[in-house]
Short mmCIF file of C-alpha atoms in Angstrom, two decimals:
data_model
loop_
_atom_site.label_atom_id
_atom_site.label_comp_id
_atom_site.label_asym_id
_atom_site.label_seq_id
_atom_site.Cartn_x
_atom_site.Cartn_y
_atom_site.Cartn_z
CA MET A 1 56.43 13.58 -99.94
CA LYS A 2 57.03 15.62 -103.11
CA ILE A 3 59.28 18.74 -102.73
CA THR A 4 57.94 21.85 -104.46
CA ASN A 5 59.43 25.00 -105.67
CA LEU A 6 56.79 27.35 -104.89
CA GLU A 7 57.84 30.33 -107.04
CA LYS A 8 58.07 28.27 -110.09
CA GLU A 9 54.61 26.54 -109.58
CA LEU A 10 52.97 29.88 -109.01
CA ASN A 11 54.53 31.25 -112.15
CA ASP A 12 52.90 28.23 -113.98
CA GLY A 13 49.54 29.38 -112.65
CA ARG A 14 49.09 26.61 -110.11
CA ASN A 15 46.80 27.51 -107.10
CA GLU A 16 46.48 24.37 -104.94
CA PHE A 17 49.01 22.29 -103.27
CA ILE A 18 48.27 19.06 -101.39
CA GLY A 19 50.52 16.66 -99.43
CA GLU A 20 53.78 18.41 -100.53
CA THR A 21 56.84 19.81 -99.01
CA ILE A 22 57.30 23.44 -99.83
CA GLN A 23 61.20 23.96 -99.86
CA ILE A 24 62.10 27.72 -99.50
CA SER A 25 65.75 28.38 -100.18
CA GLY A 26 68.09 31.45 -99.87
CA ASN A 27 66.53 34.37 -97.93
CA GLY A 28 63.09 33.37 -98.41
CA ILE A 29 60.24 33.98 -100.75
CA PHE A 30 58.65 37.33 -101.01
CA LEU A 31 55.23 37.09 -103.03
CA ASN A 32 53.68 40.38 -104.12
CA GLU A 33 50.60 41.26 -106.28
CA ASN A 34 52.43 40.18 -109.52
CA SER A 35 52.96 36.61 -108.21
CA LEU A 36 49.25 36.03 -107.72
CA LEU A 37 47.59 38.21 -110.33
CA PHE A 38 46.59 35.39 -112.60
CA ILE A 39 44.91 33.05 -109.90
CA ASN A 40 41.70 33.63 -107.99
CA ASN A 41 42.82 31.64 -104.84
CA LEU A 42 45.75 29.77 -103.34
CA SER A 43 45.39 26.97 -100.88
CA PHE A 44 47.72 24.49 -99.19
CA HIS A 45 46.39 21.22 -97.85
CA ASP A 46 48.66 18.75 -95.63
CA CYS A 47 51.88 20.61 -96.70
CA ILE A 48 55.19 21.06 -94.76
CA PHE A 49 56.97 24.33 -95.26
CA LYS A 50 60.68 24.14 -94.69
CA GLY A 51 63.88 26.25 -95.31
CA SER A 52 63.65 30.01 -95.00
CA HIS A 53 61.27 32.80 -94.62
CA LEU A 54 57.88 33.02 -96.57
CA GLU A 55 56.23 36.40 -97.05
CA PHE A 56 53.13 37.89 -98.67
CA GLU A 57 53.32 41.74 -98.83
CA ASP A 58 51.47 44.54 -100.60
CA ILE A 59 48.90 42.42 -102.41
CA ASN A 60 45.63 44.12 -103.24
CA LEU A 61 43.33 41.45 -104.62
CA PRO A 62 39.83 42.07 -102.98
CA ASP A 63 38.41 38.77 -104.41
CA PHE A 64 41.34 36.56 -103.57
CA TYR A 65 41.26 33.70 -101.02
CA LEU A 66 44.37 32.31 -99.28
CA GLY A 67 44.11 29.31 -97.13
CA PHE A 68 46.28 26.89 -95.12
CA PHE A 69 44.84 23.56 -93.93
CA ASP A 70 46.65 20.83 -91.89
CA CYS A 71 49.98 22.28 -92.71
CA ARG A 72 53.18 22.17 -90.83
CA PHE A 73 55.34 25.23 -90.62
CA GLU A 74 59.07 24.91 -89.81
CA ILE A 75 59.67 28.50 -91.06
CA SER A 76 58.28 31.88 -90.08
CA LEU A 77 55.28 33.29 -92.04
CA ASP A 78 54.61 37.03 -92.58
CA ILE A 79 51.55 38.30 -94.33
CA LYS A 80 51.67 42.13 -94.42
CA ASN A 81 49.55 44.90 -96.14
CA CYS A 82 47.41 42.58 -97.97
CA ASN A 83 43.72 43.05 -99.03
CA PHE A 84 41.97 39.75 -99.63
CA LYS A 85 38.38 38.41 -99.43
CA ARG A 86 39.31 35.65 -97.28
CA LEU A 87 42.44 34.62 -95.28
CA GLY A 88 42.18 31.23 -93.40
CA PHE A 89 44.35 28.84 -91.12
CA ARG A 90 43.02 25.46 -90.06
CA ASP A 91 44.83 22.76 -87.86
CA ILE A 92 48.20 24.04 -88.50
CA LYS A 93 51.33 23.02 -86.60
CA SER A 94 54.20 25.37 -86.22
CA ASN A 95 57.21 25.94 -83.89
CA LYS A 96 57.95 29.31 -85.59
CA SER A 97 56.29 32.89 -85.59
CA ILE A 98 53.44 33.93 -87.64
CA TYR A 99 52.84 37.65 -88.30
CA ILE A 100 49.60 38.99 -90.00
CA SER A 101 49.51 42.73 -90.01
CA GLU A 102 48.30 45.89 -91.97
CA GLY A 103 45.69 44.28 -93.99
CA HIS A 104 42.01 44.40 -95.02
CA TYR A 105 39.87 41.21 -95.07
CA LYS A 106 36.25 40.38 -95.27
CA ASN A 107 36.56 37.01 -93.72
CA PHE A 108 39.50 35.90 -91.41
CA PHE A 109 39.62 32.56 -89.52
CA PHE A 110 42.50 30.92 -87.57
CA ARG A 111 41.11 27.86 -85.78
CA ASN A 112 41.47 24.18 -84.95
CA ASN A 113 38.77 22.01 -86.15
CA SER A 114 37.24 20.57 -82.83
CA LEU A 115 37.82 19.97 -79.12
CA LYS A 116 38.57 16.30 -79.80
CA GLU A 117 41.90 17.39 -81.48
CA LYS A 118 42.65 19.96 -78.87
CA GLU A 119 45.66 18.00 -77.37
CA VAL A 120 46.89 17.33 -80.92
CA ASN A 121 46.62 20.75 -82.43
CA GLN A 122 48.68 22.71 -79.80
CA LEU A 123 50.75 25.59 -81.00
CA SER A 124 53.95 26.88 -79.25
CA ILE A 125 54.47 29.95 -81.43
CA ASN A 126 54.33 33.74 -81.18
CA LEU A 127 51.22 34.58 -83.20
CA SER A 128 50.67 38.38 -84.00
CA ILE A 129 47.52 39.81 -85.57
CA CYS A 130 47.94 43.65 -85.87
CA ASN A 131 46.35 46.61 -87.66
CA LEU A 132 43.83 44.64 -89.63
CA THR A 133 40.43 45.87 -90.73
CA ILE A 134 37.85 42.94 -90.91
CA THR A 135 34.52 43.78 -92.33
CA GLU A 136 32.55 40.43 -92.37
CA ARG A 137 33.36 37.80 -89.93
CA ILE A 138 36.46 36.66 -87.76
CA GLU A 139 36.87 33.21 -86.22
CA LEU A 140 39.76 32.35 -83.80
CA ASP A 141 37.94 29.44 -82.05
CA TYR A 142 39.59 26.22 -80.92
CA LEU A 143 42.93 28.08 -81.18
CA ASN A 144 45.19 26.40 -78.78
CA LEU A 145 48.37 28.41 -77.96
CA ILE A 146 49.87 26.64 -74.98
CA ASP A 147 53.02 28.40 -75.28
CA GLY A 148 54.43 31.72 -76.71
CA GLU A 149 52.59 34.86 -77.04
CA PHE A 150 49.32 35.96 -78.80
CA ASN A 151 49.23 39.52 -79.77
CA PHE A 152 45.96 40.97 -81.14
CA SER A 153 46.26 44.73 -81.55
CA ASN A 154 45.04 47.71 -83.45
CA ASN A 155 42.36 45.89 -85.32
CA ILE A 156 38.95 47.10 -86.40
CA LEU A 157 36.31 44.35 -86.46
CA SER A 158 32.75 45.09 -87.79
CA ASN A 159 29.94 43.58 -89.86
CA LEU A 160 29.64 45.98 -92.58
CA ASP A 161 29.70 43.40 -95.30
CA SER A 162 28.16 40.56 -93.35
CA GLU A 163 24.51 39.22 -93.63
CA PHE A 164 24.98 37.83 -89.93
CA LYS A 165 24.04 39.89 -87.17
CA ASP A 166 25.04 37.78 -84.15
CA LYS A 167 28.40 36.57 -82.91
CA ILE A 168 30.36 38.00 -85.78
CA ILE A 169 33.66 37.92 -83.90
CA ILE A 170 34.38 34.50 -82.26
CA PHE A 171 37.22 33.56 -79.86
CA GLU A 172 35.39 30.45 -78.29
CA ASN A 173 37.10 27.53 -76.98
CA SER A 174 40.53 28.98 -77.50
CA THR A 175 43.51 28.48 -75.24
CA PHE A 176 46.13 31.28 -74.57
CA CYS A 177 49.12 31.22 -72.49
CA ASN A 178 49.97 34.90 -72.68
CA ALA A 179 47.53 37.12 -74.78
CA LYS A 180 47.50 40.74 -75.41
CA PHE A 181 44.48 42.58 -76.90
CA LEU A 182 45.51 46.23 -77.44
CA GLU A 183 43.66 49.05 -78.96
CA ASN A 184 41.06 46.91 -80.88
CA ARG A 185 37.53 48.14 -81.75
CA PHE A 186 35.03 45.30 -81.69
CA LEU A 187 32.12 46.86 -83.47
CA THR A 188 29.91 43.86 -83.40
CA PRO A 189 28.79 41.21 -80.89
CA THR A 190 31.95 39.32 -79.74
CA SER A 191 32.11 36.04 -77.94
CA PHE A 192 35.08 34.69 -75.83
CA GLU A 193 32.95 31.95 -74.34
CA GLU A 194 34.76 28.92 -72.88
CA MET A 195 38.16 30.60 -73.48
CA GLU A 196 41.05 29.07 -71.29
CA ILE A 197 43.74 31.53 -69.93
CA ILE A 198 46.78 29.47 -68.83
CA GLU A 199 48.58 32.53 -67.42
CA ASN A 200 47.82 36.13 -68.45
CA CYS A 201 45.26 37.79 -70.73
CA HIS A 202 45.36 41.49 -71.08
CA PHE A 203 42.94 43.92 -72.74
CA GLU A 204 43.95 47.55 -73.05
CA SER A 205 42.21 50.51 -74.72
CA CYS A 206 39.68 48.22 -76.42
CA GLU A 207 36.09 49.20 -77.35
CA PHE A 208 33.33 46.51 -77.36
CA GLN A 209 29.75 46.28 -78.28
CA ARG A 210 27.98 43.30 -76.71
CA VAL A 211 30.54 40.85 -75.50
CA ASN A 212 30.43 37.46 -73.80
CA PHE A 213 33.07 35.94 -71.52
CA ASN A 214 31.03 33.28 -70.10
CA ASN A 215 32.43 29.91 -68.88
CA LEU A 216 36.03 31.13 -68.89
CA ASP A 217 38.80 28.83 -67.41
CA LEU A 218 40.68 31.53 -65.60
CA GLY A 219 44.21 32.50 -65.09
CA LYS A 220 44.70 36.19 -64.81
CA ILE A 221 42.61 38.48 -66.93
CA ASN A 222 42.88 42.33 -66.88
CA PHE A 223 40.97 45.16 -68.57
CA LEU A 224 42.65 48.54 -68.69
CA ASP A 225 41.05 51.69 -70.26
CA CYS A 226 38.23 49.74 -72.10
CA ASN A 227 34.83 51.07 -73.00
CA PHE A 228 31.86 48.47 -72.92
CA LEU A 229 28.96 50.06 -75.00
CA ASP A 230 26.61 47.31 -74.77
CA VAL A 231 25.86 44.24 -72.49
CA PHE A 232 28.87 42.72 -70.76
CA THR A 233 28.60 39.24 -69.34
CA LEU A 234 31.21 37.13 -67.48
CA HIS A 235 29.18 34.26 -66.07
CA TYR A 236 30.37 30.88 -64.68
CA ALA A 237 34.07 31.77 -64.85
CA GLN A 238 36.18 29.17 -62.99
CA GLY A 239 39.57 30.06 -61.60
CA ASP A 240 42.23 28.41 -59.39
CA LEU A 241 44.16 29.75 -56.32
CA LEU A 242 46.21 32.03 -58.65
CA SER A 243 43.41 33.38 -60.77
CA SER A 244 42.50 37.00 -60.80
CA ILE A 245 40.06 39.38 -62.78
CA LYS A 246 40.89 43.18 -62.80
CA PHE A 247 39.11 46.18 -64.23
CA GLU A 248 40.85 49.58 -64.21
CA ASN A 249 39.66 52.83 -65.64
CA CYS A 250 36.71 51.25 -67.65
CA ASN A 251 33.30 52.42 -68.57
CA PHE A 252 30.23 50.19 -68.81
CA ASP A 253 27.22 51.75 -70.48
CA LYS A 254 24.81 48.83 -70.37
CA THR A 255 24.19 45.92 -67.98
CA VAL A 256 27.02 44.10 -66.45
CA GLN A 257 26.89 40.44 -65.03
CA PHE A 258 29.24 38.48 -63.05
CA ASN A 259 26.84 35.85 -61.73
CA ARG A 260 28.31 32.62 -60.47
CA THR A 261 31.86 33.61 -61.24
CA ALA A 262 34.55 32.15 -59.00
CA SER A 263 38.10 33.66 -58.97
CA ALA A 264 40.90 34.07 -56.17
CA LYS A 265 40.91 37.78 -56.62
CA PHE A 266 38.61 40.43 -58.08
CA GLU A 267 39.42 44.11 -58.40
CA ILE A 268 37.57 47.05 -59.53
CA ASP A 269 39.50 50.44 -59.60
CA ASN A 270 38.10 53.70 -61.03
CA ILE A 271 35.15 52.06 -62.91
CA GLN A 272 31.86 53.78 -63.94
CA PHE A 273 28.82 51.45 -64.25
CA LYS A 274 25.96 53.42 -65.87
CA ASN A 275 23.41 50.55 -65.57
CA ILE A 276 22.65 47.59 -63.42
CA VAL A 277 25.57 45.33 -62.16
CA SER A 278 25.06 41.85 -60.86
CA PHE A 279 27.42 39.85 -58.64
CA GLN A 280 24.75 37.22 -57.65
CA ASP A 281 26.04 33.91 -56.26
CA SER A 282 29.72 34.79 -57.14
CA TYR A 283 32.63 33.60 -55.16
CA PHE A 284 36.03 35.28 -54.51
CA GLU A 285 38.84 34.79 -51.89
CA LEU A 286 39.48 38.45 -52.09
CA ILE A 287 37.70 41.50 -53.54
CA LYS A 288 38.71 45.04 -53.96
CA ILE A 289 36.36 47.90 -55.04
CA ASP A 290 37.84 51.55 -55.16
CA ARG A 291 37.08 54.74 -56.69
CA SER A 292 34.06 53.29 -58.58
CA ILE A 293 30.54 54.54 -59.31
CA PHE A 294 27.23 52.47 -59.46
CA GLU A 295 24.83 54.85 -60.97
CA LYS A 296 22.12 52.39 -60.66
CA LYS A 297 21.54 49.20 -58.58
CA ALA A 298 24.38 46.57 -57.83
CA PHE A 299 23.20 43.25 -56.78
CA PHE A 300 25.63 41.44 -54.53
CA ASP A 301 23.07 38.85 -53.36
CA ASP A 302 24.64 35.62 -51.91
CA ILE A 303 28.18 36.79 -52.85
CA LYS A 304 30.93 34.83 -50.96
CA ILE A 305 34.15 36.28 -49.91
CA LYS A 306 36.48 33.67 -48.40
CA LYS A 307 39.20 36.09 -47.00
CA ILE A 308 36.73 38.98 -46.07
CA ASP A 309 38.90 39.76 -43.05
CA GLN A 310 41.59 40.81 -45.54
CA CYS A 311 39.39 43.19 -47.47
CA ASP A 312 39.74 46.88 -47.02
CA ARG A 313 36.88 48.88 -45.28
CA ARG A 314 36.10 50.84 -48.58
CA THR A 315 35.24 47.70 -50.50
CA ILE A 316 33.19 46.48 -47.57
CA ILE A 317 31.27 49.83 -47.21
CA THR A 318 30.68 49.79 -50.94
CA ILE A 319 29.03 46.47 -51.00
CA LYS A 320 27.07 47.18 -47.89
CA GLN A 321 25.64 50.39 -49.38
CA GLU A 322 24.58 48.72 -52.53
CA LEU A 323 22.94 45.74 -50.47
CA GLN A 324 20.92 48.39 -48.46
CA LYS A 325 19.78 50.10 -51.67
CA ALA A 326 18.61 46.72 -53.01
CA GLU A 327 16.89 46.12 -49.69
CA ASN A 328 18.78 42.82 -49.01
CA LYS A 329 18.71 42.90 -45.23
CA ILE A 330 20.10 39.60 -44.59
CA ASP A 331 23.41 40.14 -46.59
CA TYR A 332 23.51 43.78 -45.41
CA ASN A 333 23.67 42.61 -41.80
CA ARG A 334 26.47 40.28 -42.67
CA PHE A 335 28.56 43.05 -44.22
CA ARG A 336 27.78 45.36 -41.40
CA VAL A 337 29.57 43.21 -39.13
CA TYR A 338 32.43 42.84 -41.63
CA GLU A 339 32.69 46.62 -41.77
CA PHE A 340 32.99 46.91 -38.02
CA ASN A 341 35.81 44.36 -37.95
CA ALA A 342 37.52 46.08 -40.79
CA TYR A 343 37.18 49.49 -38.79
CA LYS A 344 38.79 47.66 -35.82
CA LYS A 345 41.73 46.75 -37.88
CA ASP A 346 42.08 50.39 -39.26
CA ILE A 347 42.10 51.81 -35.70
CA GLN A 348 44.80 49.30 -34.63
CA LYS A 349 46.76 50.32 -37.61
CA LYS A 350 46.48 54.00 -37.01
CA LEU A 351 47.28 53.67 -33.36
CA LEU A 352 50.47 52.01 -34.22
CA GLU A 353 51.29 54.93 -36.68
CA PHE A 354 50.48 57.55 -34.30
CA LYS A 355 52.82 55.93 -31.65
CA ASN A 356 55.71 56.49 -34.00
CA ASP A 357 54.45 59.88 -34.88
CA LYS A 358 55.86 61.46 -31.70
CA HIS A 359 55.80 65.15 -32.87
CA ARG A 360 51.86 64.66 -33.93
CA PHE A 361 52.74 65.70 -37.46
CA ASN A 362 49.98 63.58 -38.95
CA HIS A 363 47.44 63.57 -36.03
CA ARG A 364 45.72 65.67 -33.53
CA LYS A 365 46.54 65.16 -29.89
CA ARG A 366 43.08 63.93 -28.92
CA GLU A 367 42.69 61.68 -32.06
CA PRO A 368 44.44 58.54 -30.49
CA ILE A 369 42.24 58.89 -27.48
CA GLN A 370 38.93 59.12 -29.52
CA LEU A 371 40.15 56.06 -31.48
CA LYS A 372 40.80 54.21 -28.38
CA ARG A 373 37.19 54.89 -27.15
CA ASP A 374 35.91 53.62 -30.47
CA LEU A 375 38.08 50.45 -30.30
CA PHE A 376 36.83 49.85 -26.75
CA VAL A 377 33.20 50.04 -27.79
CA LEU A 378 33.69 47.90 -30.78
CA ASN A 379 35.49 45.33 -28.77
CA ILE A 380 32.70 45.26 -26.16
CA SER A 381 29.76 45.04 -28.80
CA ASP A 382 31.75 42.32 -30.65
CA ILE A 383 32.17 40.31 -27.43
CA ILE A 384 28.60 40.79 -26.21
CA SER A 385 26.65 40.11 -29.45
CA GLU A 386 28.81 40.38 -32.51
CA TYR A 387 27.54 43.96 -33.12
CA GLY A 388 23.94 43.41 -32.37
CA THR A 389 23.51 40.23 -34.37
CA ASP A 390 23.68 37.24 -31.99
CA TRP A 391 20.92 37.28 -29.32
CA LYS A 392 21.99 34.06 -27.83
CA ARG A 393 25.45 35.49 -26.89
CA ALA A 394 23.97 38.78 -25.58
CA PHE A 395 21.54 36.64 -23.55
CA LYS A 396 24.40 34.69 -22.06
CA PHE A 397 26.26 37.88 -21.36
CA THR A 398 23.35 39.44 -19.62
CA LEU A 399 22.83 36.30 -17.33
CA LEU A 400 26.56 35.96 -16.56
CA SER A 401 27.29 39.55 -15.94
CA GLY A 402 24.28 40.00 -13.70
CA LEU A 403 25.04 36.89 -11.72
CA THR A 404 28.65 37.90 -11.23
CA ALA A 405 27.80 41.48 -10.16
CA PHE A 406 24.93 40.41 -7.93
CA THR A 407 27.01 37.56 -6.28
CA LEU A 408 29.82 40.05 -5.36
CA PHE A 409 27.21 42.56 -4.22
CA PHE A 410 25.36 40.03 -2.08
CA ILE A 411 28.64 38.80 -0.43
CA LEU A 412 29.63 42.38 0.46
CA GLU A 413 26.29 43.16 1.86
CA ASN A 414 26.29 40.11 4.10
CA LEU A 415 29.99 40.17 5.32
CA ASP A 416 28.77 41.04 8.91
CA LYS A 417 26.23 38.23 9.09
CA SER A 418 26.84 34.42 9.51
CA PHE A 419 26.56 32.27 6.64
CA ASN A 420 23.15 30.54 6.26
CA LEU A 421 22.05 28.16 3.54
CA ASN A 422 18.50 29.50 4.05
CA LYS A 423 19.58 32.70 2.39
CA TRP A 424 19.55 31.10 -1.06
CA GLN A 425 15.74 32.22 -1.42
CA ASP A 426 16.87 35.85 -0.66
CA PHE A 427 19.78 35.41 -3.27
CA ILE A 428 17.39 34.27 -6.09
CA TYR A 429 15.04 36.89 -5.35
CA GLY A 430 17.58 39.54 -5.30
CA TYR A 431 19.36 38.16 -8.55
CA LEU A 432 15.95 38.27 -10.48
CA ARG A 433 15.17 41.79 -9.24
CA PHE A 434 18.79 42.82 -10.03
CA PHE A 435 17.53 42.49 -13.90
CA LEU A 436 15.13 45.57 -13.10
CA ILE A 437 17.71 48.09 -14.24
CA THR A 438 15.88 51.05 -13.00
CA ASP A 439 15.28 49.59 -9.64
CA PHE A 440 17.92 50.85 -7.16
CA LYS A 441 16.21 49.96 -3.87
CA ASN A 442 18.19 47.68 -1.55
CA GLU A 443 15.71 44.93 -0.23
CA TYR A 444 18.05 44.41 2.82
CA TYR A 445 16.61 47.63 4.28
CA ASP A 446 13.03 47.10 3.76
CA THR A 447 11.78 50.31 5.55
CA GLY A 448 8.93 50.94 3.14
CA GLU A 449 10.94 53.82 1.76
CA SER A 450 12.48 54.14 -1.57
CA ILE A 451 15.79 54.92 -0.51
CA LEU A 452 19.21 53.86 -1.64
CA LYS A 453 20.93 52.36 1.50
CA PHE A 454 23.78 49.84 1.81
CA ASN A 455 25.63 47.97 4.50
CA CYS A 456 29.09 48.24 2.63
CA PHE A 457 29.94 51.25 0.55
CA LEU A 458 32.14 48.79 -1.54
CA SER A 459 29.12 47.01 -2.63
CA LEU A 460 28.03 50.09 -4.65
CA ILE A 461 30.83 49.27 -7.27
CA PRO A 462 29.49 45.74 -8.33
CA PHE A 463 25.94 47.20 -7.99
CA ILE A 464 26.46 50.06 -10.43
CA LEU A 465 28.74 48.33 -12.83
CA GLY A 466 26.34 45.25 -12.68
CA LYS A 467 23.40 47.45 -13.66
CA ILE A 468 25.28 49.04 -16.64
CA ALA A 469 26.45 45.66 -17.90
CA VAL A 470 22.86 44.26 -17.62
CA ALA A 471 21.51 47.37 -19.29
CA PHE A 472 23.99 47.00 -22.13
CA GLY A 473 23.30 43.15 -22.57
CA ILE A 474 19.59 43.86 -22.77
CA TYR A 475 19.98 46.44 -25.24
CA GLU A 476 22.29 44.29 -27.44
CA MET A 477 19.86 41.47 -27.25
CA ILE A 478 16.85 43.63 -28.32
CA GLN A 479 19.05 44.89 -31.19
CA SER A 480 19.89 41.34 -32.23
CA PHE A 481 16.13 40.56 -32.28
CA ARG A 482 15.48 43.53 -34.61
CA LYS A 483 18.40 42.88 -37.06
CA PHE A 484 15.87 42.02 -39.90
CA LYS A 485 13.77 45.06 -39.21
CA ALA A 486 13.79 48.01 -41.37
#
């Protein structure tokens, strides 16, 4: 491969290099405006850059085009404070750092050519793109940074000079190991569709118009202090057991959609949703919603949360309230049960804290007593009918508690009488009558008077407790049948 002296060739007015080795000696080459003043564009095809540092700095040529195609960099590259019509990288290979900063471009692209070459065109570099103003189109699709960091910060991206009005900013089909998007203004529709995140992707203090994060291959993605001024979609994202999605201190002005997204963790903290939000058919192992406002409807239809028992009560209450507002009675009843279970855990946790608070510095004297009463009622309701949702369990409890109480009552009432199998008819009759919870007449004293009279005083205990248990069981059974009512 021909070895080329880049400075000499540029001084001779050459603007295209194909299949050559660009050997850079000494402290590197620093190209300024004077170096490129007499050429309209500069392109490198299938070249190898070796030796020292290569830098383009302080070049103001608004009609100039700089491009690198199928090149391999064994040196670092720095493009700083340049104003070009177009700057492009395609299918490059490098094991060094590339820095592009403080520039103005109409068109900028850094991409691999196709998915078929994804395993071939992998970069293990630190790539930094900062403080750029791009006014026509930016494409960073099929960019495969499997190692190293990607820093995309303080950029202003618009379509002031573009004839296109849709998907002007494209990060589609790119792979990032660690990516940071800090203080960027995406002033035109942006697409991150089918982006793969190996480890972490962090967005902070960014402003978006319409943006699309559909079909992500998730690692961890965080949004902090971001403003979304138009429709935001994150459909069909798929993550593994370590994946997570987090939004903190963000504002959404238009519709937000997370439909059919799957992630191990999903967290929303101090978020304002000004329009409709949809989580339909999404799947999370764990979800947390705190200090967030849903100004309009939020749809949680058919949402699935694997570790719902580990979710805090605030999250469950928020989802339940939104389901109620959307008149989704079926999912509402599911989350009503989850809320009671979460409240039980909160009570148990508080009781342990109160136990250690001997001087009652953090609680009133009667508060533990009241919490214990709530815990007792919740436990009973859970056992009997799972908080008024399982009529079969309530029916079984009613029959069993009535049978137990009446059997003990029957035995106590007949202690002074000899055992007789013929009494089974009396037992069945009395057992069935026992379910008339307002009937307190003892059939063994059939005097024709409606008086409460017993052979054994102790039989009052199973009689009264049994009536209470049967009444409670019947009430829970009725509640279970009415769970789909308004």
